[in-house]
mmCIF file of C-alpha atoms and ligand atoms in Angstrom:
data_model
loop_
_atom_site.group_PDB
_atom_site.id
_atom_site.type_symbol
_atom_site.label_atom_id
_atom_site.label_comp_id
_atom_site.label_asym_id
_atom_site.label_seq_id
_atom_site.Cartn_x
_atom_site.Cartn_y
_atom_site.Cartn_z
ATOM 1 C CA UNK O 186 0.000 0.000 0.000
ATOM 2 C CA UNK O 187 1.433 3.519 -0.839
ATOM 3 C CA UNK O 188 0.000 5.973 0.543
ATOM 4 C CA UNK O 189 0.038 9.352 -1.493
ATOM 5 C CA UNK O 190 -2.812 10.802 -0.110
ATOM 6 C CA UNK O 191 -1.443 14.162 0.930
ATOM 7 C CA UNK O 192 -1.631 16.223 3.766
ATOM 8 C CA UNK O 193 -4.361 14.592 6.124
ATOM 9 C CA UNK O 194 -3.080 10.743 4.783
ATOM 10 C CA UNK O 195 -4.946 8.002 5.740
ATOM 11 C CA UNK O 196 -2.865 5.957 5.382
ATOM 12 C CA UNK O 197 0.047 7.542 7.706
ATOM 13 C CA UNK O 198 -1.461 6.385 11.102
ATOM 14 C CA UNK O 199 -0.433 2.652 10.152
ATOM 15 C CA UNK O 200 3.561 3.756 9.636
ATOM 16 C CA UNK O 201 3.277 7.063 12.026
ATOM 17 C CA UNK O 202 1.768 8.506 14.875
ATOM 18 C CA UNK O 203 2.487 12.382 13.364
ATOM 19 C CA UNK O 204 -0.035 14.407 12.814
ATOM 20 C CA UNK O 205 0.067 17.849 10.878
ATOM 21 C CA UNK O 206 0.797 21.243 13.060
ATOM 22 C CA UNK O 207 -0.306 24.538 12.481
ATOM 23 C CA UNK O 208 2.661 26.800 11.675
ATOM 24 C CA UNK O 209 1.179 29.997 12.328
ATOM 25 C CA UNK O 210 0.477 31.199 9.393
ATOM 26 C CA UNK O 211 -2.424 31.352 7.226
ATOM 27 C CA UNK O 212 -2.594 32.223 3.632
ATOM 28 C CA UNK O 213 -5.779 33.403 1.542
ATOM 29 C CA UNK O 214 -5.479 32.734 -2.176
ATOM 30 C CA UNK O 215 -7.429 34.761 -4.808
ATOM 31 C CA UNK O 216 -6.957 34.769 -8.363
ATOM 32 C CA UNK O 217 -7.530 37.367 -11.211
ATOM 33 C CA UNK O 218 -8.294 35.896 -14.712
ATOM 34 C CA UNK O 219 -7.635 37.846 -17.501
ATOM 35 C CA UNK O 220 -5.136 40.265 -15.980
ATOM 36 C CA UNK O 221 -3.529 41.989 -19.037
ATOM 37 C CA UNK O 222 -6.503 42.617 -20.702
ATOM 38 C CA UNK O 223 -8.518 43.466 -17.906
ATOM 39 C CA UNK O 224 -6.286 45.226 -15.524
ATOM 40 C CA UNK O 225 -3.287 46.282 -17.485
ATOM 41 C CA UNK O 226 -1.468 47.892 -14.416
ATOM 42 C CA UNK O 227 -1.550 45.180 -12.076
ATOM 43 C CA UNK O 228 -0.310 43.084 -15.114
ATOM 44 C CA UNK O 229 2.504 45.715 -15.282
ATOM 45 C CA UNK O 230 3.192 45.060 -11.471
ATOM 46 C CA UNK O 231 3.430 41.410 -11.566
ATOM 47 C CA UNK O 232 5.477 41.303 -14.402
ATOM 48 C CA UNK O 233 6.379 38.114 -16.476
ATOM 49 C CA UNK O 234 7.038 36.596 -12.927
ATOM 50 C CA UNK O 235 5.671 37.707 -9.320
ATOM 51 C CA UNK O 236 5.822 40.475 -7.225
ATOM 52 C CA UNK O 237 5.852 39.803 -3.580
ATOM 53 C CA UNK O 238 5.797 42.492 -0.874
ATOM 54 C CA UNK O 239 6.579 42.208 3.058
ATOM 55 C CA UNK O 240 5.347 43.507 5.830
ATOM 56 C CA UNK O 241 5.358 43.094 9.594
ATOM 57 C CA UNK O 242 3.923 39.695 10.132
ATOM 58 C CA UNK O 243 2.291 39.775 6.840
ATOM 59 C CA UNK O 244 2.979 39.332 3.386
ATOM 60 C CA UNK O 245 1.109 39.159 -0.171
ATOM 61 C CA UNK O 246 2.255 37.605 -3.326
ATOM 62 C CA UNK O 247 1.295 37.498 -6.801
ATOM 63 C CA UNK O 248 2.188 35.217 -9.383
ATOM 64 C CA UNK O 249 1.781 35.140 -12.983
ATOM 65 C CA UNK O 250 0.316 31.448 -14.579
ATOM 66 C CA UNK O 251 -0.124 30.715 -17.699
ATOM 67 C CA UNK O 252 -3.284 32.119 -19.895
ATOM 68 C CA UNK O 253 -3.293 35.588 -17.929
ATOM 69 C CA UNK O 254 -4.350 33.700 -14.830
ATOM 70 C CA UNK O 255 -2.506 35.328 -11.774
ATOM 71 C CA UNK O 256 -2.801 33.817 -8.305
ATOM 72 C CA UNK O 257 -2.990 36.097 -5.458
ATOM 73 C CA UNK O 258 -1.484 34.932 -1.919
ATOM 74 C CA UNK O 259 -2.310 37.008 1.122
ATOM 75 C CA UNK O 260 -0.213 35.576 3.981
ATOM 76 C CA UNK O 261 -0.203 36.860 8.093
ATOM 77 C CA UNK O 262 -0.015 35.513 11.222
ATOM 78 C CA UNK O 263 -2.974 34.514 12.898
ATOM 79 C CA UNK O 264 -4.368 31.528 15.526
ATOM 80 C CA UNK O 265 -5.400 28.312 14.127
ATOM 81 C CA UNK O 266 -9.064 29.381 15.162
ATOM 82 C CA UNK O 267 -8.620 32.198 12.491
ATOM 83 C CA UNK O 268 -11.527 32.383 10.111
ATOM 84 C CA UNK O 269 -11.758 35.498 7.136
ATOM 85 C CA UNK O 270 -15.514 35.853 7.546
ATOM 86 C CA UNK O 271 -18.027 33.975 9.934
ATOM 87 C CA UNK O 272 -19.387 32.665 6.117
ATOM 88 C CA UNK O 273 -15.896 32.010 4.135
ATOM 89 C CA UNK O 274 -17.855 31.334 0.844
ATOM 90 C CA UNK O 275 -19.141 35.685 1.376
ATOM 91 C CA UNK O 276 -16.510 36.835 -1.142
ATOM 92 C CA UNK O 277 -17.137 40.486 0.071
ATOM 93 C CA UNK O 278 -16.881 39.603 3.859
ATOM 94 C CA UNK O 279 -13.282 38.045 2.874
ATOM 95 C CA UNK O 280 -12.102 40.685 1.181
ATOM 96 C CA UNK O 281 -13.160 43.389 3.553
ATOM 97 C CA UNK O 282 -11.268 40.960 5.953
ATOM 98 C CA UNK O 283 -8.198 41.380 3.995
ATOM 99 C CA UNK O 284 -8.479 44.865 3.027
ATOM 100 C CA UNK O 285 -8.209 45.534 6.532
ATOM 101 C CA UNK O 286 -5.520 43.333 7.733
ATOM 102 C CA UNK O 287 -3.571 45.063 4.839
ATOM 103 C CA UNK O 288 -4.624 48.304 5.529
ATOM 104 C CA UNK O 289 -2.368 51.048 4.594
ATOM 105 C CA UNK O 290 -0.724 49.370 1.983
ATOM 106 C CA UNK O 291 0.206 50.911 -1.429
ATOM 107 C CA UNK O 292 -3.282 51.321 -3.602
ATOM 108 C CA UNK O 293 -1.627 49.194 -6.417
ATOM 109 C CA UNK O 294 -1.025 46.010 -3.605
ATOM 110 C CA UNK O 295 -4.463 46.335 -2.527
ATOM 111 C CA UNK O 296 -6.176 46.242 -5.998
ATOM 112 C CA UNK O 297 -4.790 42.738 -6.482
ATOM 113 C CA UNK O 298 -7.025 42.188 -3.427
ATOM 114 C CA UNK O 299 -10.088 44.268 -4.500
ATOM 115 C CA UNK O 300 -10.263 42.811 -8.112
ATOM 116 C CA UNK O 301 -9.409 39.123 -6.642
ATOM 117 C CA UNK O 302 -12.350 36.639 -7.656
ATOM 118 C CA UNK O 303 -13.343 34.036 -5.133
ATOM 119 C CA UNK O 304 -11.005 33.465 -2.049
ATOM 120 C CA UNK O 305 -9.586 30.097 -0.623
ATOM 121 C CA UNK O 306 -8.775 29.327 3.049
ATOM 122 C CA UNK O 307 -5.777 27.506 4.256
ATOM 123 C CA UNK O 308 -3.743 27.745 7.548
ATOM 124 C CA UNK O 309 -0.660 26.343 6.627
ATOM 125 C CA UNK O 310 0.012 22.665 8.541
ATOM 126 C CA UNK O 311 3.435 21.045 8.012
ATOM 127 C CA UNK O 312 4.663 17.622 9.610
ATOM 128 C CA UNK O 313 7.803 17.388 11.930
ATOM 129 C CA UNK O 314 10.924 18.340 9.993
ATOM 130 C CA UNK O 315 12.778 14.810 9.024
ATOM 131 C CA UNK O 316 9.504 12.833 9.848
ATOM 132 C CA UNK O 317 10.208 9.278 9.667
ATOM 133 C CA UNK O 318 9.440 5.817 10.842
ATOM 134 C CA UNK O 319 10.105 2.394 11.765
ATOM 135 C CA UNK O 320 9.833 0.372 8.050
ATOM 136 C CA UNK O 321 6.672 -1.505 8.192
ATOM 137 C CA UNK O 322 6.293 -4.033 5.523
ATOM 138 C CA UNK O 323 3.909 -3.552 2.711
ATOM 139 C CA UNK O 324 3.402 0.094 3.828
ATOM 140 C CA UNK O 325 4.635 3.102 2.404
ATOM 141 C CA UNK O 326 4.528 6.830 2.314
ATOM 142 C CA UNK O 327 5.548 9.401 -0.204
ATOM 143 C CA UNK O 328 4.790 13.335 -1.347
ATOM 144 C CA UNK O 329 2.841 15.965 1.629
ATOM 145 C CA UNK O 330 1.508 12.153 3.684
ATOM 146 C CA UNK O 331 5.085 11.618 3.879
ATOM 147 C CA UNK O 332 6.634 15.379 4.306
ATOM 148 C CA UNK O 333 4.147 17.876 4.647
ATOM 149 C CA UNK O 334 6.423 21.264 4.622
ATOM 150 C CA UNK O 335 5.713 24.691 3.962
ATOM 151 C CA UNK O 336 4.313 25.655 0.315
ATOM 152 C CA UNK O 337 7.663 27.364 -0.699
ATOM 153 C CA UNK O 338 8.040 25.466 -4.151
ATOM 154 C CA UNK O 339 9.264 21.802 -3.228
ATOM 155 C CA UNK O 340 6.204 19.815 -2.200
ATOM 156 C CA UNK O 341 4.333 19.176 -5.799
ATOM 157 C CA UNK O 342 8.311 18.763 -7.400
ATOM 158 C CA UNK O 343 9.094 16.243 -4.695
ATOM 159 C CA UNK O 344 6.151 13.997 -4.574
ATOM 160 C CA UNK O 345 6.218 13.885 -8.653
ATOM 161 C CA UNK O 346 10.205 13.000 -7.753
ATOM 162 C CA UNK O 347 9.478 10.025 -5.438
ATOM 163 C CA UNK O 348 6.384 8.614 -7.244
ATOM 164 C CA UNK O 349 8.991 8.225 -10.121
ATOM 165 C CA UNK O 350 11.666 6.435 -7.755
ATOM 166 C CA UNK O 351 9.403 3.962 -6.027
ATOM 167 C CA UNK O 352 7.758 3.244 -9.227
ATOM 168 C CA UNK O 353 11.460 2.428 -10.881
ATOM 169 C CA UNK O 354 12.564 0.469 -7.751
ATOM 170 C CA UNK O 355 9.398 -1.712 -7.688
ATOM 171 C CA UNK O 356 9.876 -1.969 -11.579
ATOM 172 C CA UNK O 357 13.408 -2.573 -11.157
ATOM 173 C CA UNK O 358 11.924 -6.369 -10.139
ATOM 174 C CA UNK O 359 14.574 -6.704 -6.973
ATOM 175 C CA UNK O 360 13.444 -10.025 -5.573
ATOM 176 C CA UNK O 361 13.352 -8.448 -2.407
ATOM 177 C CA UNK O 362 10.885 -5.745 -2.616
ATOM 178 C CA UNK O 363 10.562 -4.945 0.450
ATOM 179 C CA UNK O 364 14.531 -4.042 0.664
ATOM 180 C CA UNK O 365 14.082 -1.560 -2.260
ATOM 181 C CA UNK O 366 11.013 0.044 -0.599
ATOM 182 C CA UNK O 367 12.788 0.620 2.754
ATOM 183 C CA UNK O 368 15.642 1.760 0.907
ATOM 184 C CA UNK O 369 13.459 4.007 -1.528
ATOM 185 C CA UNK O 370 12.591 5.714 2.209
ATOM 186 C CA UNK O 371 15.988 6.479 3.697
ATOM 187 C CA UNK O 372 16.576 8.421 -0.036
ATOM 188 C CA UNK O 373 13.173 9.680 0.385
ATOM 189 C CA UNK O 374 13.566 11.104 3.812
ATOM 190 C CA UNK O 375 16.953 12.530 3.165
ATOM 191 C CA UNK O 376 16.002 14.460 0.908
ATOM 192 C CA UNK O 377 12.482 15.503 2.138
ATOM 193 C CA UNK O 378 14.190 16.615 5.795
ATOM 194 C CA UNK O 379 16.655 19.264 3.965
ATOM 195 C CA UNK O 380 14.033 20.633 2.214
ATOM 196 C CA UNK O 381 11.626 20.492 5.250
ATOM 197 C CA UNK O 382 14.191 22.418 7.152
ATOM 198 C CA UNK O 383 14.741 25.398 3.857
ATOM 199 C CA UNK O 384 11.388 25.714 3.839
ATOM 200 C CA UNK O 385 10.739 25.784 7.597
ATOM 201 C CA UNK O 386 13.127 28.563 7.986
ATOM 202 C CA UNK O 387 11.854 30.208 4.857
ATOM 203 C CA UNK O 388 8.013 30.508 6.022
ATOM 204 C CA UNK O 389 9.817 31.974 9.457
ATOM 205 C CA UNK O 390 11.422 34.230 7.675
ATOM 206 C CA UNK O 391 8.624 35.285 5.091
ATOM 207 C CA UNK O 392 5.955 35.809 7.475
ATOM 208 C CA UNK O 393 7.841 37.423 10.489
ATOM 209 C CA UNK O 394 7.760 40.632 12.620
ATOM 210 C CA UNK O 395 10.502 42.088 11.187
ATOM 211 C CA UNK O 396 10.313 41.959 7.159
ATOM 212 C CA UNK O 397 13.582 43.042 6.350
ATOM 213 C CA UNK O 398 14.560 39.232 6.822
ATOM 214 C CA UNK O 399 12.301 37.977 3.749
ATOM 215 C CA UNK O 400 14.128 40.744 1.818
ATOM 216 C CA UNK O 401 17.780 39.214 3.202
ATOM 217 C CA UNK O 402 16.290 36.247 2.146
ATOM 218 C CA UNK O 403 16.404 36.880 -1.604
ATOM 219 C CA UNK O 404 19.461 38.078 -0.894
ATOM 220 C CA UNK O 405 21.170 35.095 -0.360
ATOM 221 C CA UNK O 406 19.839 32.965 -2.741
ATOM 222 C CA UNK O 407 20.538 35.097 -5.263
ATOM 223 C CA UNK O 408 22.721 33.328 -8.120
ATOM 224 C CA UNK O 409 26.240 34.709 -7.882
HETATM 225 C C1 FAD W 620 -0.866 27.523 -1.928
HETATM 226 C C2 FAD W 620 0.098 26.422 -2.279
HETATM 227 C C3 FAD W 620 1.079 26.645 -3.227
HETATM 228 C C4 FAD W 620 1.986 25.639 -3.547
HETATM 229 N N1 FAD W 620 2.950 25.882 -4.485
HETATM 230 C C5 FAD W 620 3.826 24.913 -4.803
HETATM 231 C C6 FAD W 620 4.836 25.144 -5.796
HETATM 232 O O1 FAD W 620 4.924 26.221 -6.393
HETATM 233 N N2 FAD W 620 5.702 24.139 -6.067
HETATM 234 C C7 FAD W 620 5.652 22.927 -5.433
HETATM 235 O O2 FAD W 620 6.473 22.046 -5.719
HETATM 236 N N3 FAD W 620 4.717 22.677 -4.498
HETATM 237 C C8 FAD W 620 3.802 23.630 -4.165
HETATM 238 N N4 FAD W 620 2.845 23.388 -3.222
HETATM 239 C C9 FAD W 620 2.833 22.088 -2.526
HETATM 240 C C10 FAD W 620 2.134 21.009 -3.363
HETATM 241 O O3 FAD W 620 0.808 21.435 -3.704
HETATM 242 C C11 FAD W 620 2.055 19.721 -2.550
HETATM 243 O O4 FAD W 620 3.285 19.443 -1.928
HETATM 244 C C12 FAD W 620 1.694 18.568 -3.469
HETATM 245 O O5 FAD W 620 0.408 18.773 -4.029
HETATM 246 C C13 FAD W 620 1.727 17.232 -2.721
HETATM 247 O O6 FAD W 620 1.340 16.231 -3.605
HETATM 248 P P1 FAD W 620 0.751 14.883 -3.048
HETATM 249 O O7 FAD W 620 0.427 14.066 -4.263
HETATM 250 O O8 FAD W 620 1.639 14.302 -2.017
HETATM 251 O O9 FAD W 620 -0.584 15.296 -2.277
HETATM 252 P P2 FAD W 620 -1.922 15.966 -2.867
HETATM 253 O O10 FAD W 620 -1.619 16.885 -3.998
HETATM 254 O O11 FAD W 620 -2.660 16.495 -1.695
HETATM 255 O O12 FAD W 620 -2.711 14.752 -3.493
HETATM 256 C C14 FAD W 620 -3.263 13.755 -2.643
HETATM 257 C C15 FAD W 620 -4.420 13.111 -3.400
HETATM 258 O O13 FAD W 620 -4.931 12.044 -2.596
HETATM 259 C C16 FAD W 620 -6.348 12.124 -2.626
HETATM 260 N N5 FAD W 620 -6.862 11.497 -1.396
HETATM 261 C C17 FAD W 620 -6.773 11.979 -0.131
HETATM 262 N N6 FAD W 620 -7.359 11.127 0.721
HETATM 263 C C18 FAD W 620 -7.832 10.093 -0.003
HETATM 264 C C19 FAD W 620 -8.507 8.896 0.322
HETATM 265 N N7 FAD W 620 -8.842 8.581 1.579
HETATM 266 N N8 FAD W 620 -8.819 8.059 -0.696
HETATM 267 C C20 FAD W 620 -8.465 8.359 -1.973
HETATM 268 N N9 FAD W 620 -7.814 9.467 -2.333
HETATM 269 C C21 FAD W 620 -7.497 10.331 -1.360
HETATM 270 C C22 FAD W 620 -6.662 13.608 -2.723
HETATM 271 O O14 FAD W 620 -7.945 13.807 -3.246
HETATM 272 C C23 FAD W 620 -5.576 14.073 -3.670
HETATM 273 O O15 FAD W 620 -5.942 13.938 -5.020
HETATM 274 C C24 FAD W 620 1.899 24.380 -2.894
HETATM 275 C C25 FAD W 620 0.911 24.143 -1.938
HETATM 276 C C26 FAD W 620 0.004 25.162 -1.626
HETATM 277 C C27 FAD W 620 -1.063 24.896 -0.580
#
Protein backbone atom coordinates (compact mmCIF):
# COMPACT_ATOMS: atom_id res chain seq x y z
CA UNK A 1 0.00 0.00 0.00
CA UNK A 2 1.43 3.52 -0.84
CA UNK A 3 0.00 5.97 0.54
CA UNK A 4 0.04 9.35 -1.49
CA UNK A 5 -2.81 10.80 -0.11
CA UNK A 6 -1.44 14.16 0.93
CA UNK A 7 -1.63 16.22 3.77
CA UNK A 8 -4.36 14.59 6.12
CA UNK A 9 -3.08 10.74 4.78
CA UNK A 10 -4.95 8.00 5.74
CA UNK A 11 -2.86 5.96 5.38
CA UNK A 12 0.05 7.54 7.71
CA UNK A 13 -1.46 6.38 11.10
CA UNK A 14 -0.43 2.65 10.15
CA UNK A 15 3.56 3.76 9.64
CA UNK A 16 3.28 7.06 12.03
CA UNK A 17 1.77 8.51 14.87
CA UNK A 18 2.49 12.38 13.36
CA UNK A 19 -0.04 14.41 12.81
CA UNK A 20 0.07 17.85 10.88
CA UNK A 21 0.80 21.24 13.06
CA UNK A 22 -0.31 24.54 12.48
CA UNK A 23 2.66 26.80 11.68
CA UNK A 24 1.18 30.00 12.33
CA UNK A 25 0.48 31.20 9.39
CA UNK A 26 -2.42 31.35 7.23
CA UNK A 27 -2.59 32.22 3.63
CA UNK A 28 -5.78 33.40 1.54
CA UNK A 29 -5.48 32.73 -2.18
CA UNK A 30 -7.43 34.76 -4.81
CA UNK A 31 -6.96 34.77 -8.36
CA UNK A 32 -7.53 37.37 -11.21
CA UNK A 33 -8.29 35.90 -14.71
CA UNK A 34 -7.63 37.85 -17.50
CA UNK A 35 -5.14 40.26 -15.98
CA UNK A 36 -3.53 41.99 -19.04
CA UNK A 37 -6.50 42.62 -20.70
CA UNK A 38 -8.52 43.47 -17.91
CA UNK A 39 -6.29 45.23 -15.52
CA UNK A 40 -3.29 46.28 -17.49
CA UNK A 41 -1.47 47.89 -14.42
CA UNK A 42 -1.55 45.18 -12.08
CA UNK A 43 -0.31 43.08 -15.11
CA UNK A 44 2.50 45.72 -15.28
CA UNK A 45 3.19 45.06 -11.47
CA UNK A 46 3.43 41.41 -11.57
CA UNK A 47 5.48 41.30 -14.40
CA UNK A 48 6.38 38.11 -16.48
CA UNK A 49 7.04 36.60 -12.93
CA UNK A 50 5.67 37.71 -9.32
CA UNK A 51 5.82 40.47 -7.23
CA UNK A 52 5.85 39.80 -3.58
CA UNK A 53 5.80 42.49 -0.87
CA UNK A 54 6.58 42.21 3.06
CA UNK A 55 5.35 43.51 5.83
CA UNK A 56 5.36 43.09 9.59
CA UNK A 57 3.92 39.70 10.13
CA UNK A 58 2.29 39.77 6.84
CA UNK A 59 2.98 39.33 3.39
CA UNK A 60 1.11 39.16 -0.17
CA UNK A 61 2.25 37.60 -3.33
CA UNK A 62 1.30 37.50 -6.80
CA UNK A 63 2.19 35.22 -9.38
CA UNK A 64 1.78 35.14 -12.98
CA UNK A 65 0.32 31.45 -14.58
CA UNK A 66 -0.12 30.72 -17.70
CA UNK A 67 -3.28 32.12 -19.90
CA UNK A 68 -3.29 35.59 -17.93
CA UNK A 69 -4.35 33.70 -14.83
CA UNK A 70 -2.51 35.33 -11.77
CA UNK A 71 -2.80 33.82 -8.31
CA UNK A 72 -2.99 36.10 -5.46
CA UNK A 73 -1.48 34.93 -1.92
CA UNK A 74 -2.31 37.01 1.12
CA UNK A 75 -0.21 35.58 3.98
CA UNK A 76 -0.20 36.86 8.09
CA UNK A 77 -0.01 35.51 11.22
CA UNK A 78 -2.97 34.51 12.90
CA UNK A 79 -4.37 31.53 15.53
CA UNK A 80 -5.40 28.31 14.13
CA UNK A 81 -9.06 29.38 15.16
CA UNK A 82 -8.62 32.20 12.49
CA UNK A 83 -11.53 32.38 10.11
CA UNK A 84 -11.76 35.50 7.14
CA UNK A 85 -15.51 35.85 7.55
CA UNK A 86 -18.03 33.97 9.93
CA UNK A 87 -19.39 32.66 6.12
CA UNK A 88 -15.90 32.01 4.13
CA UNK A 89 -17.86 31.33 0.84
CA UNK A 90 -19.14 35.68 1.38
CA UNK A 91 -16.51 36.83 -1.14
CA UNK A 92 -17.14 40.49 0.07
CA UNK A 93 -16.88 39.60 3.86
CA UNK A 94 -13.28 38.04 2.87
CA UNK A 95 -12.10 40.69 1.18
CA UNK A 96 -13.16 43.39 3.55
CA UNK A 97 -11.27 40.96 5.95
CA UNK A 98 -8.20 41.38 4.00
CA UNK A 99 -8.48 44.87 3.03
CA UNK A 100 -8.21 45.53 6.53
CA UNK A 101 -5.52 43.33 7.73
CA UNK A 102 -3.57 45.06 4.84
CA UNK A 103 -4.62 48.30 5.53
CA UNK A 104 -2.37 51.05 4.59
CA UNK A 105 -0.72 49.37 1.98
CA UNK A 106 0.21 50.91 -1.43
CA UNK A 107 -3.28 51.32 -3.60
CA UNK A 108 -1.63 49.19 -6.42
CA UNK A 109 -1.03 46.01 -3.60
CA UNK A 110 -4.46 46.34 -2.53
CA UNK A 111 -6.18 46.24 -6.00
CA UNK A 112 -4.79 42.74 -6.48
CA UNK A 113 -7.02 42.19 -3.43
CA UNK A 114 -10.09 44.27 -4.50
CA UNK A 115 -10.26 42.81 -8.11
CA UNK A 116 -9.41 39.12 -6.64
CA UNK A 117 -12.35 36.64 -7.66
CA UNK A 118 -13.34 34.04 -5.13
CA UNK A 119 -11.00 33.46 -2.05
CA UNK A 120 -9.59 30.10 -0.62
CA UNK A 121 -8.78 29.33 3.05
CA UNK A 122 -5.78 27.51 4.26
CA UNK A 123 -3.74 27.75 7.55
CA UNK A 124 -0.66 26.34 6.63
CA UNK A 125 0.01 22.67 8.54
CA UNK A 126 3.43 21.05 8.01
CA UNK A 127 4.66 17.62 9.61
CA UNK A 128 7.80 17.39 11.93
CA UNK A 129 10.92 18.34 9.99
CA UNK A 130 12.78 14.81 9.02
CA UNK A 131 9.50 12.83 9.85
CA UNK A 132 10.21 9.28 9.67
CA UNK A 133 9.44 5.82 10.84
CA UNK A 134 10.10 2.39 11.77
CA UNK A 135 9.83 0.37 8.05
CA UNK A 136 6.67 -1.50 8.19
CA UNK A 137 6.29 -4.03 5.52
CA UNK A 138 3.91 -3.55 2.71
CA UNK A 139 3.40 0.09 3.83
CA UNK A 140 4.63 3.10 2.40
CA UNK A 141 4.53 6.83 2.31
CA UNK A 142 5.55 9.40 -0.20
CA UNK A 143 4.79 13.34 -1.35
CA UNK A 144 2.84 15.96 1.63
CA UNK A 145 1.51 12.15 3.68
CA UNK A 146 5.08 11.62 3.88
CA UNK A 147 6.63 15.38 4.31
CA UNK A 148 4.15 17.88 4.65
CA UNK A 149 6.42 21.26 4.62
CA UNK A 150 5.71 24.69 3.96
CA UNK A 151 4.31 25.65 0.31
CA UNK A 152 7.66 27.36 -0.70
CA UNK A 153 8.04 25.47 -4.15
CA UNK A 154 9.26 21.80 -3.23
CA UNK A 155 6.20 19.81 -2.20
CA UNK A 156 4.33 19.18 -5.80
CA UNK A 157 8.31 18.76 -7.40
CA UNK A 158 9.09 16.24 -4.69
CA UNK A 159 6.15 14.00 -4.57
CA UNK A 160 6.22 13.89 -8.65
CA UNK A 161 10.20 13.00 -7.75
CA UNK A 162 9.48 10.03 -5.44
CA UNK A 163 6.38 8.61 -7.24
CA UNK A 164 8.99 8.22 -10.12
CA UNK A 165 11.67 6.43 -7.75
CA UNK A 166 9.40 3.96 -6.03
CA UNK A 167 7.76 3.24 -9.23
CA UNK A 168 11.46 2.43 -10.88
CA UNK A 169 12.56 0.47 -7.75
CA UNK A 170 9.40 -1.71 -7.69
CA UNK A 171 9.88 -1.97 -11.58
CA UNK A 172 13.41 -2.57 -11.16
CA UNK A 173 11.92 -6.37 -10.14
CA UNK A 174 14.57 -6.70 -6.97
CA UNK A 175 13.44 -10.03 -5.57
CA UNK A 176 13.35 -8.45 -2.41
CA UNK A 177 10.89 -5.75 -2.62
CA UNK A 178 10.56 -4.95 0.45
CA UNK A 179 14.53 -4.04 0.66
CA UNK A 180 14.08 -1.56 -2.26
CA UNK A 181 11.01 0.04 -0.60
CA UNK A 182 12.79 0.62 2.75
CA UNK A 183 15.64 1.76 0.91
CA UNK A 184 13.46 4.01 -1.53
CA UNK A 185 12.59 5.71 2.21
CA UNK A 186 15.99 6.48 3.70
CA UNK A 187 16.58 8.42 -0.04
CA UNK A 188 13.17 9.68 0.38
CA UNK A 189 13.57 11.10 3.81
CA UNK A 190 16.95 12.53 3.17
CA UNK A 191 16.00 14.46 0.91
CA UNK A 192 12.48 15.50 2.14
CA UNK A 193 14.19 16.62 5.80
CA UNK A 194 16.65 19.26 3.96
CA UNK A 195 14.03 20.63 2.21
CA UNK A 196 11.63 20.49 5.25
CA UNK A 197 14.19 22.42 7.15
CA UNK A 198 14.74 25.40 3.86
CA UNK A 199 11.39 25.71 3.84
CA UNK A 200 10.74 25.78 7.60
CA UNK A 201 13.13 28.56 7.99
CA UNK A 202 11.85 30.21 4.86
CA UNK A 203 8.01 30.51 6.02
CA UNK A 204 9.82 31.97 9.46
CA UNK A 205 11.42 34.23 7.67
CA UNK A 206 8.62 35.28 5.09
CA UNK A 207 5.96 35.81 7.48
CA UNK A 208 7.84 37.42 10.49
CA UNK A 209 7.76 40.63 12.62
CA UNK A 210 10.50 42.09 11.19
CA UNK A 211 10.31 41.96 7.16
CA UNK A 212 13.58 43.04 6.35
CA UNK A 213 14.56 39.23 6.82
CA UNK A 214 12.30 37.98 3.75
CA UNK A 215 14.13 40.74 1.82
CA UNK A 216 17.78 39.21 3.20
CA UNK A 217 16.29 36.25 2.15
CA UNK A 218 16.40 36.88 -1.60
CA UNK A 219 19.46 38.08 -0.89
CA UNK A 220 21.17 35.09 -0.36
CA UNK A 221 19.84 32.96 -2.74
CA UNK A 222 20.54 35.10 -5.26
CA UNK A 223 22.72 33.33 -8.12
CA UNK A 224 26.24 34.71 -7.88
C1 LIG B 1 -0.87 27.52 -1.93
C2 LIG B 1 0.10 26.42 -2.28
C3 LIG B 1 1.08 26.64 -3.23
C4 LIG B 1 1.99 25.64 -3.55
N1 LIG B 1 2.95 25.88 -4.49
C5 LIG B 1 3.83 24.91 -4.80
C6 LIG B 1 4.84 25.14 -5.80
O1 LIG B 1 4.92 26.22 -6.39
N2 LIG B 1 5.70 24.14 -6.07
C7 LIG B 1 5.65 22.93 -5.43
O2 LIG B 1 6.47 22.05 -5.72
N3 LIG B 1 4.72 22.68 -4.50
C8 LIG B 1 3.80 23.63 -4.16
N4 LIG B 1 2.85 23.39 -3.22
C9 LIG B 1 2.83 22.09 -2.53
C10 LIG B 1 2.13 21.01 -3.36
O3 LIG B 1 0.81 21.44 -3.70
C11 LIG B 1 2.05 19.72 -2.55
O4 LIG B 1 3.28 19.44 -1.93
C12 LIG B 1 1.69 18.57 -3.47
O5 LIG B 1 0.41 18.77 -4.03
C13 LIG B 1 1.73 17.23 -2.72
O6 LIG B 1 1.34 16.23 -3.60
P1 LIG B 1 0.75 14.88 -3.05
O7 LIG B 1 0.43 14.07 -4.26
O8 LIG B 1 1.64 14.30 -2.02
O9 LIG B 1 -0.58 15.30 -2.28
P2 LIG B 1 -1.92 15.97 -2.87
O10 LIG B 1 -1.62 16.88 -4.00
O11 LIG B 1 -2.66 16.50 -1.70
O12 LIG B 1 -2.71 14.75 -3.49
C14 LIG B 1 -3.26 13.76 -2.64
C15 LIG B 1 -4.42 13.11 -3.40
O13 LIG B 1 -4.93 12.04 -2.60
C16 LIG B 1 -6.35 12.12 -2.63
N5 LIG B 1 -6.86 11.50 -1.40
C17 LIG B 1 -6.77 11.98 -0.13
N6 LIG B 1 -7.36 11.13 0.72
C18 LIG B 1 -7.83 10.09 0.00
C19 LIG B 1 -8.51 8.90 0.32
N7 LIG B 1 -8.84 8.58 1.58
N8 LIG B 1 -8.82 8.06 -0.70
C20 LIG B 1 -8.46 8.36 -1.97
N9 LIG B 1 -7.81 9.47 -2.33
C21 LIG B 1 -7.50 10.33 -1.36
C22 LIG B 1 -6.66 13.61 -2.72
O14 LIG B 1 -7.94 13.81 -3.25
C23 LIG B 1 -5.58 14.07 -3.67
O15 LIG B 1 -5.94 13.94 -5.02
C24 LIG B 1 1.90 24.38 -2.89
C25 LIG B 1 0.91 24.14 -1.94
C26 LIG B 1 0.00 25.16 -1.63
C27 LIG B 1 -1.06 24.90 -0.58
Amino acid sequence: MVGADGAWSRVRPAVSPATPQYTGVTLVESALDDIDARHPDLARLVGDGSVAVYGVNRALVAQRNSGGHVKVYAQFRVPPDWRPAPDPADAEAVRSTLLALFDGWAAPVLDLLRHGGTFVHRPLYVLPVSHSWPHVPGVTLLGDAAHLMPPLGAGANLAMLEGAELAEAIAADPGDLDEAVRAFEERMWERAGTWATITAAGLERLVSPDPTEALALFDEVQPS
